[in-house]
DNA sequence: CGGCTCCGTTGATGCATGTCAATGTCGGTC
DNA sequence: GACCGACATTGACATGCATCAACGGAGCCG
């Protein structure tokens, strides 16, 4: 289906999309949202971007690494986190296909990025980014829009971390996953949990035990049901939304995971 | 001193800066960071921006309001917050002179904004913003850089809210205020607290009582000392940094408050 | 098959922080 | 000066979540 979309957006001859560079696909897809790309744009982008495959648990970069690249996830999932000197960890986001990361106008990354599952990313070298932005102003507008959305999600997460109870935190998290799933699978009630309980705990500012107990509480109330520990269903969507602190009129508004 | 800076950056004849529009100053100052503005740019900006004065406690906008403007704070201070349906509140940031707010590519603001002190803001109508960005590409680059910095600060705040103890939270907050103060007053040890204990509590995900007790604990350890309840001094800066979870080598890195 | 490790669940207990309440302090107003 | 309300501090007590510990299932390997 990715191929279809490229065909539609870039009515170029097939040779322009070099099959040995899988990043052409993501570059085209993620840039072209804000305007049609010409075929020669595509081949120029192909020359700039590179790709990388990550095994589960493999690091893309560390918090202190020099920030020299911007990445787009082509496939798989990644977690971002920050740590305190003594090892306490806060996961600041889970990213999936077509999400950006590494957007930092600083010399070092502000967080570490680690693959959750088998993941491929597409890399834009930062030293060529400025030139790229000058050449594709739509890309800059899009980055600004992404950053602004991420900022809004970050603020939601602050509300969650600072003011919600454990059960509300978990419900909010599952709500986000469910909204995200709705965009792809059509039922939107089935949720995959590609991360461990530990990751969820570090995302929600809890311990694994509390996450587990909150899952049990939601099961007991028949709001959710498990197929396997990594796959579940939302049974009572309205109650879930209520727990997550989402008012009905804005059910559709909140989509992004970060 | 604001005047000095304008003179330096915009060697235009004085009539270009209309004295009845105090926003000319902020527009010039905040846009011109990334490139010289010509005198006619300044007068064109004067025609677009308007200004507004807010009394302490007055709202600039509400979370659900249509997001039709971008603001720059000319003077004073503002708090941003989100609320849960039952009234629990999370302050997501305190803003001061020259900070931006309202940067949202959505139709509604993601948070409410309320003046802490007597505040003046400069308003850019959003419907003219696109055109403005097209005309001043440096402004777009600057907005992207600001958004990216705010994102980094938001992630710091998530680490704080999710993983730090009450005392560490307060120390981190005071550390930020102290870094910010360093940029202006030169000693950097004296800190003004323009917000109430309640505001600090809602920023740190605590209660006023816990904030108060944490202040007392820091006093007892002789890390800080109070002049008045709204004015204090940091006595033991290294210990403060340690509590805040900042490693020595990165003392200078963290500056922004959000 | 048995043993091992990793992950998740559940129970018992402790502690950091929330809740409730009393008191103090400062500014404003009559 | 007396009164009042808003804000801050401190103490006594309650509780939500962390901590510590036991157990069970799934995958892996000899």
XYZ file of C-alpha atoms (C1' of nucleotides) in Angstrom:
576
model
C 0.000 0.000 0.000
C 2.953 2.240 0.568
C 3.851 1.646 -3.048
C 0.367 2.639 -4.158
C 0.642 5.845 -2.356
C 3.939 6.702 -3.915
C 2.561 5.966 -7.349
C -0.306 8.267 -6.716
C 1.730 11.127 -5.367
C 4.714 10.848 -7.646
C 3.695 9.949 -11.136
C 7.321 9.379 -12.010
C 8.920 6.626 -14.004
C 9.761 3.669 -11.729
C 13.515 4.061 -12.155
C 13.388 7.253 -10.084
C 12.627 5.247 -6.988
C 15.749 3.233 -6.495
C 14.817 -0.193 -5.119
C 18.107 -0.479 -3.223
C 17.284 2.525 -1.106
C 14.196 1.759 0.944
C 14.284 5.249 2.393
C 13.110 6.758 -0.807
C 9.701 5.504 0.182
C 9.613 7.244 3.525
C 11.205 10.407 2.297
C 8.643 10.687 -0.419
C 5.739 9.744 1.775
C 6.615 12.011 4.643
C 7.650 15.001 2.648
C 4.997 14.882 0.036
C 2.153 15.328 2.456
C 2.493 19.035 2.025
C 2.930 19.258 -1.695
C 3.647 17.226 -4.778
C 7.253 16.249 -5.339
C 8.689 16.141 -8.789
C 10.521 13.040 -9.919
C 13.899 14.746 -9.862
C 13.226 15.874 -6.287
C 12.806 12.247 -5.381
C 16.082 11.161 -6.879
C 17.877 14.049 -5.213
C 16.407 13.018 -1.871
C 17.485 9.461 -2.520
C 21.043 10.697 -2.724
C 20.827 12.430 0.643
C 18.995 9.999 2.895
C 20.392 6.700 4.149
C 18.745 3.925 6.113
C 19.518 1.760 9.100
C 18.015 -1.376 10.604
C 17.840 -1.839 14.366
C 17.378 -5.074 16.322
C 15.017 -5.002 19.306
C 16.849 -3.345 22.192
C 19.451 -1.759 19.920
C 20.184 1.932 20.481
C 19.717 4.466 17.712
C 21.489 7.132 19.733
C 22.255 8.104 23.338
C 21.240 11.197 25.261
C 24.736 12.629 25.139
C 25.553 11.838 21.515
C 26.224 14.696 19.101
C 22.927 15.407 17.346
C 23.867 15.139 13.713
C 20.783 13.522 12.201
C 17.038 13.658 11.874
C 15.287 10.292 11.558
C 11.987 9.009 10.231
C 10.770 5.571 11.256
C 10.043 3.482 8.170
C 8.907 0.448 10.106
C 8.905 -0.824 13.673
C 8.799 1.100 16.947
C 11.164 3.078 19.126
C 11.126 4.329 22.699
C 12.666 7.631 23.785
C 13.859 8.133 27.328
C 15.815 10.298 29.718
C 17.631 9.099 32.814
C 18.711 10.523 36.149
C 22.296 9.962 37.299
C 21.164 7.172 39.662
C 19.384 5.229 36.928
C 15.757 6.276 37.363
C 14.251 6.442 33.911
C 11.426 8.361 32.239
C 10.221 7.271 28.837
C 9.089 10.423 27.046
C 7.469 8.739 24.077
C 6.858 5.696 21.956
C 7.255 6.249 18.234
C 5.933 4.218 15.317
C 6.060 4.151 11.548
C 6.204 7.607 9.934
C 7.089 9.380 13.185
C 10.065 11.752 13.268
C 12.788 11.925 15.899
C 16.010 13.766 16.491
C 14.444 17.153 15.879
C 16.793 19.165 18.065
C 18.432 22.465 17.288
C 21.083 21.714 19.833
C 24.406 20.011 19.532
C 23.399 16.978 21.609
C 20.301 14.814 21.645
C 17.992 15.517 24.554
C 17.098 11.848 25.006
C 18.138 8.303 24.145
C 16.366 6.305 21.446
C 16.111 2.518 21.538
C 14.302 0.109 19.226
C 11.370 -1.768 20.749
C 10.966 -4.175 17.866
C 12.806 -4.791 14.604
C 12.943 -1.281 13.195
C 14.168 0.535 10.128
C 14.791 4.255 10.119
C 15.571 6.743 7.438
C 18.320 9.238 8.219
C 18.640 12.875 7.126
C 22.112 14.245 7.912
C 21.649 17.466 9.818
C 24.402 19.309 7.992
C 22.398 18.940 4.809
C 19.098 19.615 6.539
C 19.358 23.382 6.389
C 19.938 23.258 2.666
C 17.125 20.758 2.354
C 14.772 23.057 4.241
C 15.744 25.964 2.028
C 14.991 23.876 -0.998
C 11.739 22.340 0.300
C 9.987 25.040 2.316
C 6.963 22.756 2.693
C 9.175 20.419 4.688
C 10.023 23.182 7.119
C 6.358 24.065 7.569
C 5.653 20.406 8.159
C 8.414 20.054 10.736
C 7.021 23.069 12.542
C 3.588 21.536 12.532
C 4.965 18.222 13.827
C 6.945 19.934 16.553
C 3.887 21.877 17.568
C 1.802 18.706 17.787
C 4.485 16.949 19.793
C 4.531 19.887 22.134
C 0.792 19.545 22.672
C 1.182 15.831 23.369
C 4.028 16.539 25.758
C 1.715 18.860 27.661
C -0.943 16.155 27.837
C 1.700 13.862 29.246
C 2.653 16.430 31.886
C -0.967 16.562 33.015
C -0.957 12.771 33.169
C 2.302 12.506 35.123
C 1.573 15.317 37.519
C -2.086 14.917 38.278
C -3.580 11.549 37.339
C -3.891 8.424 39.504
C -2.296 5.126 38.461
C -5.532 3.784 36.988
C -6.196 7.021 35.120
C -2.651 7.005 33.781
C -3.033 3.526 32.402
C -6.464 4.297 30.967
C -5.072 7.404 29.252
C -2.215 5.422 27.781
C -4.520 2.697 26.472
C -6.805 5.383 25.095
C -3.927 6.836 23.079
C -2.922 3.418 21.787
C -6.519 2.754 20.833
C -6.882 6.069 18.968
C -3.664 5.323 17.144
C -4.829 1.814 16.274
C -8.096 3.217 14.934
C -6.154 4.974 12.227
C -4.978 1.630 10.862
C -6.958 -1.407 11.909
C -10.521 -0.351 11.575
C -12.182 -1.638 14.718
C -10.058 0.372 17.124
C -10.924 -1.813 20.077
C -8.049 -4.251 19.760
C -4.753 -2.981 21.103
C -1.284 -4.404 20.679
C 1.227 -3.712 23.401
C 4.664 -4.014 21.799
C 6.368 -2.736 24.962
C 6.984 -4.485 28.297
C 5.266 -3.597 31.579
C 8.549 -2.023 32.591
C 8.410 0.330 29.612
C 4.824 1.271 30.369
C 5.772 1.913 34.001
C 8.634 4.163 32.961
C 6.327 6.002 30.567
C 3.609 6.527 33.170
C 5.841 7.306 36.138
C 4.852 4.124 37.981
C 6.349 0.736 38.908
C 5.665 -2.516 37.057
C 3.668 -3.789 40.029
C 1.344 -0.802 39.965
C 0.889 -1.113 36.210
C -0.002 -4.752 36.651
C -2.425 -4.021 39.470
C -4.065 -1.264 37.431
C -4.511 -3.660 34.506
C -6.177 -6.089 36.911
C -8.439 -3.352 38.236
C -9.558 -2.449 34.690
C -10.186 -6.132 33.975
C -12.183 -6.526 37.191
C -14.344 -3.561 36.167
C -14.794 -5.166 32.743
C -13.430 -2.142 30.920
C -10.771 -4.214 29.163
C -10.060 -7.892 28.468
C -6.809 -9.653 27.604
C -6.242 -12.032 24.720
C -2.572 -12.473 25.621
C -0.457 -10.254 27.921
C 0.591 -8.274 24.789
C -2.842 -8.024 23.209
C -6.090 -6.744 24.647
C -9.496 -5.347 23.829
C -11.336 -2.332 25.098
C -14.824 -3.397 26.120
C -16.196 -0.222 27.666
C -14.906 2.681 25.572
C -16.955 5.436 27.265
C -15.820 4.361 30.726
C -12.230 4.236 29.444
C -12.510 7.792 28.137
C -14.012 8.969 31.411
C -11.125 7.449 33.380
C -8.636 9.006 30.975
C -10.189 12.407 31.677
C -11.325 12.912 28.084
C -14.614 14.662 27.634
C -16.914 13.170 25.038
C -16.955 16.133 22.692
C -13.205 15.842 22.166
C -12.989 12.085 21.593
C -11.751 12.578 18.088
C -9.273 15.329 18.811
C -6.525 13.402 20.585
C -4.645 11.154 18.253
C -0.895 11.484 18.505
C 0.994 9.312 20.962
C 3.504 11.894 22.031
C 17.875 49.073 27.195
C 15.261 47.684 24.885
C 15.509 50.919 22.984
C 19.263 50.581 22.697
C 18.948 47.189 21.204
C 16.466 48.329 18.609
C 18.725 51.192 17.598
C 21.565 48.798 17.134
C 19.656 46.223 15.133
C 17.529 48.530 13.062
C 19.406 51.596 11.990
C 16.179 53.154 10.778
C 14.909 56.639 11.224
C 12.973 56.920 14.492
C 9.636 57.595 12.821
C 9.552 53.980 11.655
C 9.033 52.808 15.196
C 5.652 54.193 16.064
C 5.598 55.198 19.703
C 1.896 54.426 20.035
C 2.466 50.785 19.194
C 4.639 49.265 21.917
C 4.633 45.980 20.045
C 6.929 47.307 17.412
C 9.653 46.872 19.977
C 8.973 43.219 20.639
C 8.326 42.331 17.046
C 11.591 43.864 16.024
C 13.539 42.400 18.882
C 12.209 38.895 18.581
C 12.263 38.642 14.848
C 15.539 40.311 14.246
C 17.544 37.783 16.192
C 17.894 35.767 13.054
C 18.680 38.509 10.578
C 18.611 42.225 10.069
C 15.247 43.787 9.396
C 14.945 46.669 7.044
C 13.110 49.785 8.150
C 10.163 49.142 5.865
C 9.871 45.613 7.294
C 9.485 47.195 10.679
C 6.697 49.484 9.629
C 4.923 46.634 7.878
C 5.130 44.555 11.041
C 3.788 47.473 13.026
C 0.695 47.341 10.880
C 0.110 43.657 11.598
C 0.799 43.247 15.288
C -1.391 44.601 18.069
C -0.841 44.647 21.802
C -2.782 43.861 24.928
C -2.280 44.513 28.622
C -3.314 41.945 31.220
C -3.944 42.478 34.920
C -2.603 39.820 37.323
C -4.962 36.840 37.171
C -6.508 37.929 33.868
C -6.837 35.249 31.192
C -5.167 35.670 27.801
C -7.081 32.694 26.427
C -8.746 29.451 27.545
C -7.917 25.868 26.636
C -10.973 25.562 24.435
C -10.743 28.930 22.677
C -10.211 29.028 18.913
C -6.476 29.395 18.368
C -6.293 32.458 16.166
C -3.180 34.197 17.456
C 0.443 33.808 18.305
C 1.715 35.956 21.192
C 5.029 37.279 22.395
C 5.373 38.533 25.948
C 6.666 42.097 25.963
C 6.712 42.410 29.721
C 5.465 40.519 32.762
C 4.855 36.804 33.235
C 2.252 34.237 32.276
C 1.385 30.734 33.419
C 0.082 28.028 31.079
C -2.047 25.194 32.391
C -4.296 22.295 31.546
C -7.124 20.993 33.695
C -8.951 17.716 34.241
C -12.760 17.734 34.245
C -12.810 17.556 38.065
C -10.588 20.597 38.479
C -7.173 19.074 39.051
C -4.660 21.359 37.379
C -1.217 20.991 35.841
C 0.797 24.079 35.031
C 2.870 23.262 31.960
C 5.038 26.331 31.995
C 5.824 29.794 33.256
C 6.659 32.320 30.558
C 8.477 35.618 30.804
C 9.505 38.536 28.643
C 10.355 37.580 25.052
C 8.802 34.100 25.318
C 6.322 32.965 22.673
C 2.979 31.253 23.234
C 0.029 30.097 21.219
C 2.191 28.201 18.769
C -0.383 25.564 17.810
C -1.205 24.321 14.360
C -4.593 23.233 15.604
C -7.878 25.034 15.708
C -8.007 25.253 19.491
C -5.407 26.171 22.096
C -4.015 23.173 23.970
C -3.846 25.050 27.261
C -5.069 28.114 29.116
C -2.879 31.180 29.606
C -3.215 33.484 32.592
C -1.170 36.517 33.621
C 0.854 36.134 36.819
C 1.763 39.785 37.085
C 0.929 42.918 35.105
C 1.732 41.758 31.608
C 1.776 43.100 28.085
C 1.730 40.830 25.076
C 2.162 41.378 21.392
C -0.289 39.590 19.131
C 0.269 38.141 15.645
C -3.043 37.175 14.006
C -2.689 33.601 12.828
C -4.452 34.192 9.544
C -1.660 36.569 8.595
C 1.027 34.361 10.095
C 1.362 32.090 7.074
C 1.945 35.075 4.840
C 4.319 36.494 7.413
C 6.306 33.257 7.496
C 6.491 33.212 3.723
C 7.816 36.731 3.773
C 10.250 36.270 6.662
C 11.684 32.760 6.337
C 14.065 33.474 9.213
C 11.027 33.795 11.430
C 9.908 30.303 10.513
C 13.351 28.879 11.240
C 13.299 30.669 14.547
C 9.867 29.337 15.456
C 11.064 25.835 14.655
C 14.084 26.321 16.844
C 11.911 27.668 19.662
C 9.463 24.794 19.377
C 12.308 22.324 19.423
C 13.746 23.900 22.568
C 10.358 23.897 24.237
C 10.040 20.238 23.383
C 13.350 19.511 25.081
C 12.214 21.417 28.165
C 8.913 19.560 28.152
C 10.849 16.313 28.213
C 12.902 17.524 31.161
C 9.657 18.321 32.904
C 8.325 14.823 32.216
C 11.403 13.345 33.880
C 10.781 15.654 36.822
C 7.091 14.833 37.160
C 7.469 11.104 36.660
C 10.629 10.252 38.525
C 11.788 12.913 40.975
C 10.971 13.234 44.675
C 9.314 16.351 46.073
C 12.585 17.844 47.236
C 14.274 17.082 43.913
C 11.357 18.636 42.045
C 11.620 21.848 44.000
C 15.403 21.937 43.638
C 15.075 21.442 39.861
C 12.542 24.243 39.643
C 14.703 26.636 41.633
C 17.669 25.627 39.519
C 15.808 26.641 36.373
C 14.760 29.946 37.893
C 18.317 30.567 38.968
C 19.714 29.800 35.483
C 17.137 32.142 34.012
C 18.004 34.848 36.527
C 21.685 34.482 35.693
C 20.957 35.720 32.207
C 19.766 39.055 33.598
C 20.841 39.909 37.127
C 24.459 39.010 37.239
C 24.853 37.193 40.528
C 22.452 34.373 39.720
C 22.037 33.404 43.355
C 19.065 35.613 44.120
C 15.746 34.267 42.906
C 12.398 36.022 42.646
C 9.308 33.876 42.950
C 6.521 35.795 41.174
C 4.145 32.828 41.511
C 2.281 31.535 44.568
C 3.001 28.231 46.338
C -0.149 26.941 44.719
C 1.242 27.666 41.259
C 4.522 25.967 42.100
C 2.615 22.957 43.424
C 0.575 22.709 40.238
C 3.747 23.017 38.180
C 5.586 20.314 40.127
C 2.696 17.899 40.584
C 2.604 18.411 44.364
C 0.420 20.099 46.988
C 1.133 23.477 48.562
C 1.903 21.757 51.862
C 4.549 19.546 50.300
C 6.095 22.516 48.492
C 6.233 24.381 51.769
C 7.763 21.431 53.597
C 10.343 20.962 50.844
C 11.299 24.633 51.095
C 11.753 24.147 54.823
C 13.881 21.051 54.244
C 16.164 22.981 51.860
C 16.418 25.789 54.404
C 17.258 23.328 57.177
C 20.053 21.877 55.036
C 21.292 25.439 54.404
C 21.008 25.073 50.638
C 18.746 28.110 50.366
C 17.747 31.088 52.524
C 14.686 33.331 52.342
C 14.681 37.105 52.297
C 10.896 37.241 51.999
C 8.535 34.404 50.996
C 8.816 35.661 47.380
C 12.552 36.207 47.350
C 15.345 33.813 48.220
C 19.009 33.037 47.733
C 20.798 29.888 46.764
C 23.592 29.286 49.238
C 24.897 25.887 48.150
C 24.749 25.814 44.356
C 26.566 22.472 43.873
C 24.269 20.711 46.331
C 21.280 22.273 44.586
C 22.454 20.965 41.223
C 23.048 17.515 42.688
C 19.511 17.420 44.092
C 18.144 18.605 40.751
C 19.886 15.685 39.074
C 22.120 17.927 36.971
C 25.629 16.680 36.419
C 28.359 19.263 36.741
C 29.565 19.137 33.170
C 26.156 20.254 31.910
C 25.568 23.118 34.331
C 25.545 25.639 31.554
C 23.407 23.699 29.114
C 19.996 23.977 30.746
C 18.610 27.462 30.499
C 15.021 27.592 29.271
C 12.202 27.364 31.764
C 9.919 25.251 29.632
C 12.217 -33.741 30.551
C 14.413 -30.575 33.987
C 16.473 -26.360 34.893
C 17.077 -21.715 33.866
C 15.767 -16.888 32.941
C 12.600 -13.317 31.861
C 8.303 -11.439 32.450
C 3.975 -10.746 34.638
C 0.811 -11.201 38.639
C -0.453 -11.005 43.410
C 0.136 -10.337 48.456
C 2.188 -8.068 52.736
C 4.232 -4.111 54.444
C 6.355 0.637 54.540
C 6.905 5.303 53.326
C 6.414 9.658 50.755
C 3.132 12.549 49.933
C -1.800 13.862 50.285
C -5.496 15.439 53.434
C -7.324 17.882 57.238
C -6.712 21.274 60.634
C -4.577 24.976 63.466
C -1.750 28.990 63.544
C 0.938 32.789 61.818
C 1.823 36.756 58.685
C 0.997 40.343 55.580
C -1.935 43.939 53.136
C -5.995 46.135 52.496
C -10.224 48.454 54.214
C -13.431 50.636 57.205
C -6.400 50.291 65.395
C -9.618 46.310 64.508
C -11.058 43.322 61.225
C -10.723 40.461 57.207
C -9.181 37.471 53.515
C -5.336 35.494 50.992
C -1.238 33.103 51.483
C 2.312 30.376 53.888
C 3.900 27.239 57.432
C 3.596 23.394 60.528
C 1.582 19.300 62.807
C -1.317 14.994 63.057
C -3.122 11.540 60.492
C -4.555 8.861 56.157
C -3.608 6.665 51.883
C -1.842 5.570 47.218
C 1.793 3.802 45.463
C 6.552 1.783 46.138
C 9.086 -1.867 47.997
C 10.006 -6.520 49.118
C 8.850 -11.120 48.386
C 6.625 -15.315 46.577
C 4.795 -17.603 42.749
C 3.490 -19.035 37.948
C 3.824 -19.324 32.979
C 6.480 -19.036 28.551
C 10.543 -19.590 25.986
C 15.108 -21.527 25.668
C 18.678 -24.922 26.089
C 21.235 -28.898 27.561
